[in-house]
PDB file of C-alpha atoms in Angstrom:
ATOM      1  CA  MET A 575       7.222  -0.656 -10.617  1.00 83.00           C
ATOM      2  CA  LEU A 576       3.447  -1.018 -11.074  1.00 91.00           C
ATOM      3  CA  CYS A 577       4.017  -4.461 -12.597  1.00 92.00           C
ATOM      4  CA  LYS A 578       5.951  -5.542  -9.480  1.00 92.00           C
ATOM      5  CA  ILE A 579       3.202  -4.251  -7.211  1.00 94.00           C
ATOM      6  CA  LYS A 580       0.518  -6.016  -9.230  1.00 95.00           C
ATOM      7  CA  LYS A 581       2.500  -9.279  -9.222  1.00 95.00           C
ATOM      8  CA  TYR A 582       3.026  -9.083  -5.456  1.00 94.00           C
ATOM      9  CA  ALA A 583      -0.709  -8.483  -4.892  1.00 95.00           C
ATOM     10  CA  ARG A 584      -1.654 -11.444  -7.074  1.00 95.00           C
ATOM     11  CA  GLU A 585       0.804 -13.706  -5.242  1.00 94.00           C
ATOM     12  CA  ASN A 586      -0.937 -12.725  -1.980  1.00 91.00           C
ATOM     13  CA  SER A 587      -4.485 -12.594  -3.336  1.00 90.00           C
ATOM     14  CA  GLY A 588      -6.123 -13.914  -0.146  1.00 90.00           C
ATOM     15  CA  GLU A 589      -5.087 -10.854   1.833  1.00 94.00           C
ATOM     16  CA  GLU A 590      -4.344  -7.177   1.461  1.00 95.00           C
ATOM     17  CA  SER A 591      -0.741  -7.041   0.376  1.00 97.00           C
ATOM     18  CA  CYS A 592       1.235  -3.981   1.376  1.00 97.00           C
ATOM     19  CA  GLY A 593       4.550  -2.272   0.955  1.00 97.00           C
ATOM     20  CA  VAL A 594       6.311   1.032   0.652  1.00 97.00           C
ATOM     21  CA  ILE A 595       7.839   2.967  -2.197  1.00 96.00           C
ATOM     22  CA  VAL A 596      10.989   4.628  -0.917  1.00 96.00           C
ATOM     23  CA  ARG A 597      13.291   7.300  -2.296  1.00 93.00           C
ATOM     24  CA  ASP A 598      16.999   6.620  -2.553  1.00 86.00           C
ATOM     25  CA  LEU A 599      19.899   7.974  -4.585  1.00 86.00           C
ATOM     26  CA  ALA A 600      18.975   5.780  -7.557  1.00 87.00           C
ATOM     27  CA  GLY A 601      15.331   6.911  -7.605  1.00 90.00           C
ATOM     28  CA  PHE A 602      12.346   5.017  -6.264  1.00 93.00           C
ATOM     29  CA  LYS A 603      12.177   1.397  -5.110  1.00 93.00           C
ATOM     30  CA  PHE A 604       9.276  -0.822  -4.086  1.00 92.00           C
ATOM     31  CA  PHE A 605       9.686  -2.844  -0.923  1.00 93.00           C
ATOM     32  CA  PRO A 606       7.012  -5.403  -0.070  1.00 96.00           C
ATOM     33  CA  CYS A 607       6.140  -5.614   3.625  1.00 96.00           C
ATOM     34  CA  GLU A 608       4.535  -8.272   5.765  1.00 96.00           C
ATOM     35  CA  ASN A 609       0.895  -7.511   6.523  1.00 97.00           C
ATOM     36  CA  LEU A 610       0.762  -7.555  10.338  1.00 97.00           C
ATOM     37  CA  SER A 611      -3.010  -7.038  10.580  1.00 96.00           C
ATOM     38  CA  LEU A 612      -5.151  -9.610  12.361  1.00 96.00           C
ATOM     39  CA  ARG A 613      -7.775  -9.102   9.610  1.00 94.00           C
ATOM     40  CA  LYS A 614      -5.550  -9.480   6.545  1.00 94.00           C
ATOM     41  CA  ASP A 615      -8.502 -10.044   4.197  1.00 91.00           C
ATOM     42  CA  SER A 616      -9.765  -6.483   4.709  1.00 92.00           C
ATOM     43  CA  HIS A 617      -7.004  -4.487   6.438  1.00 94.00           C
ATOM     44  CA  PHE A 618      -3.265  -4.019   6.378  1.00 96.00           C
ATOM     45  CA  LEU A 619      -0.717  -2.995   8.946  1.00 96.00           C
ATOM     46  CA  ILE A 620       2.918  -2.182   8.229  1.00 97.00           C
ATOM     47  CA  ASP A 621       5.569  -2.223  10.927  1.00 97.00           C
ATOM     48  CA  PRO A 622       5.902   1.480  11.887  1.00 95.00           C
ATOM     49  CA  TYR A 623       9.675   1.048  12.117  1.00 96.00           C
ATOM     50  CA  ILE A 624       9.769   0.595   8.320  1.00 95.00           C
ATOM     51  CA  ILE A 625       8.021   3.921   7.782  1.00 94.00           C
ATOM     52  CA  VAL A 626      10.133   5.809  10.328  1.00 94.00           C
ATOM     53  CA  GLU A 627      13.475   4.413   9.142  1.00 94.00           C
ATOM     54  CA  ASN A 628      12.966   5.023   5.395  1.00 94.00           C
ATOM     55  CA  ASP A 629      12.254   7.985   3.142  1.00 94.00           C
ATOM     56  CA  VAL A 630       8.770   6.726   2.238  1.00 96.00           C
ATOM     57  CA  ALA A 631       7.306   8.419  -0.817  1.00 96.00           C
ATOM     58  CA  CYS A 632       4.162   6.298  -0.872  1.00 97.00           C
ATOM     59  CA  ILE A 633       2.457   3.416   0.927  1.00 98.00           C
ATOM     60  CA  TYR A 634       1.052   0.679  -1.267  1.00 97.00           C
ATOM     61  CA  HIS A 635      -1.701  -1.813  -0.475  1.00 97.00           C
ATOM     62  CA  SER A 636      -4.199  -3.912  -2.347  1.00 97.00           C
ATOM     63  CA  HIS A 637      -7.944  -4.301  -2.047  1.00 96.00           C
ATOM     64  CA  VAL A 638      -8.943  -7.934  -2.405  1.00 94.00           C
ATOM     65  CA  SER A 639     -12.605  -7.673  -3.406  1.00 92.00           C
ATOM     66  CA  GLN A 640     -13.280  -3.923  -3.472  1.00 94.00           C
ATOM     67  CA  SER A 641     -12.543  -1.201  -5.975  1.00 96.00           C
ATOM     68  CA  SER A 642      -9.275   0.686  -5.796  1.00 97.00           C
ATOM     69  CA  GLU A 643     -11.087   3.726  -4.356  1.00 97.00           C
ATOM     70  CA  PRO A 644      -9.657   4.538  -0.921  1.00 97.00           C
ATOM     71  CA  SER A 645     -11.818   3.753   2.088  1.00 95.00           C
ATOM     72  CA  ALA A 646     -12.540   6.399   4.714  1.00 96.00           C
ATOM     73  CA  LEU A 647      -9.864   4.731   6.879  1.00 95.00           C
ATOM     74  CA  ASP A 648      -7.369   4.804   3.980  1.00 96.00           C
ATOM     75  CA  LYS A 649      -7.921   8.538   3.554  1.00 97.00           C
ATOM     76  CA  LYS A 650      -7.746   9.241   7.284  1.00 96.00           C
ATOM     77  CA  THR A 651      -4.535   7.284   7.778  1.00 95.00           C
ATOM     78  CA  SER A 652      -2.865   8.706   4.669  1.00 97.00           C
ATOM     79  CA  ASN A 653      -3.735  12.228   5.791  1.00 97.00           C
ATOM     80  CA  GLU A 654      -2.493  11.622   9.350  1.00 95.00           C
ATOM     81  CA  LEU A 655       0.812  10.197   8.105  1.00 94.00           C
ATOM     82  CA  CYS A 656       1.142  12.804   5.325  1.00 96.00           C
ATOM     83  CA  ILE A 657       2.066   9.957   2.979  1.00 97.00           C
ATOM     84  CA  PRO A 658       0.141   9.212  -0.240  1.00 98.00           C
ATOM     85  CA  TYR A 659      -1.444   5.804  -0.797  1.00 98.00           C
ATOM     86  CA  LEU A 660      -1.281   3.742  -3.967  1.00 97.00           C
ATOM     87  CA  ILE A 661      -4.096   1.194  -3.982  1.00 97.00           C
ATOM     88  CA  TYR A 662      -4.424  -1.747  -6.356  1.00 97.00           C
ATOM     89  CA  SER A 663      -7.752  -3.533  -6.794  1.00 96.00           C
ATOM     90  CA  LEU A 664      -7.446  -7.253  -7.510  1.00 95.00           C
ATOM     91  CA  LYS A 665     -11.139  -7.303  -8.455  1.00 94.00           C
ATOM     92  CA  ASP A 666     -10.932  -4.505 -11.046  1.00 96.00           C
ATOM     93  CA  ASP A 667      -7.238  -4.831 -11.969  1.00 96.00           C
ATOM     94  CA  ASP A 668      -6.610  -1.102 -11.601  1.00 96.00           C
ATOM     95  CA  PHE A 669      -4.791   1.425  -9.427  1.00 97.00           C
ATOM     96  CA  TYR A 670      -5.861   4.515  -7.514  1.00 98.00           C
ATOM     97  CA  PHE A 671      -3.397   7.121  -6.247  1.00 97.00           C
ATOM     98  CA  TYR A 672      -4.632   9.002  -3.197  1.00 97.00           C
ATOM     99  CA  ASN A 673      -2.593  12.109  -2.489  1.00 96.00           C
ATOM    100  CA  CYS A 674      -2.892  13.070   1.157  1.00 86.00           C
ATOM    101  CA  VAL A 675      -4.410  16.419   2.021  1.00 75.00           C
TER     102      VAL A 675
END
């Protein structure tokens, strides 16, 4: 799954790519989502309907030119949603898993 996420981020390297990892009977699946943010180069926005209508285990997004460390906004949003974030850094080619508090 990490390979799919990395590939998706590289295909959309000019913006923060995003998606969700959902639970289903077969396990976990990655679903890429359209980034609806007006500032795609530094922010992401997923259609809330996708989060409400699925059993989301994790929200994924990429950082274009920053490290994979979560921003203060990443932490705040993850904590408010009670959904962990998986962040991939295109710059450093690594992942960071932020487990909400």
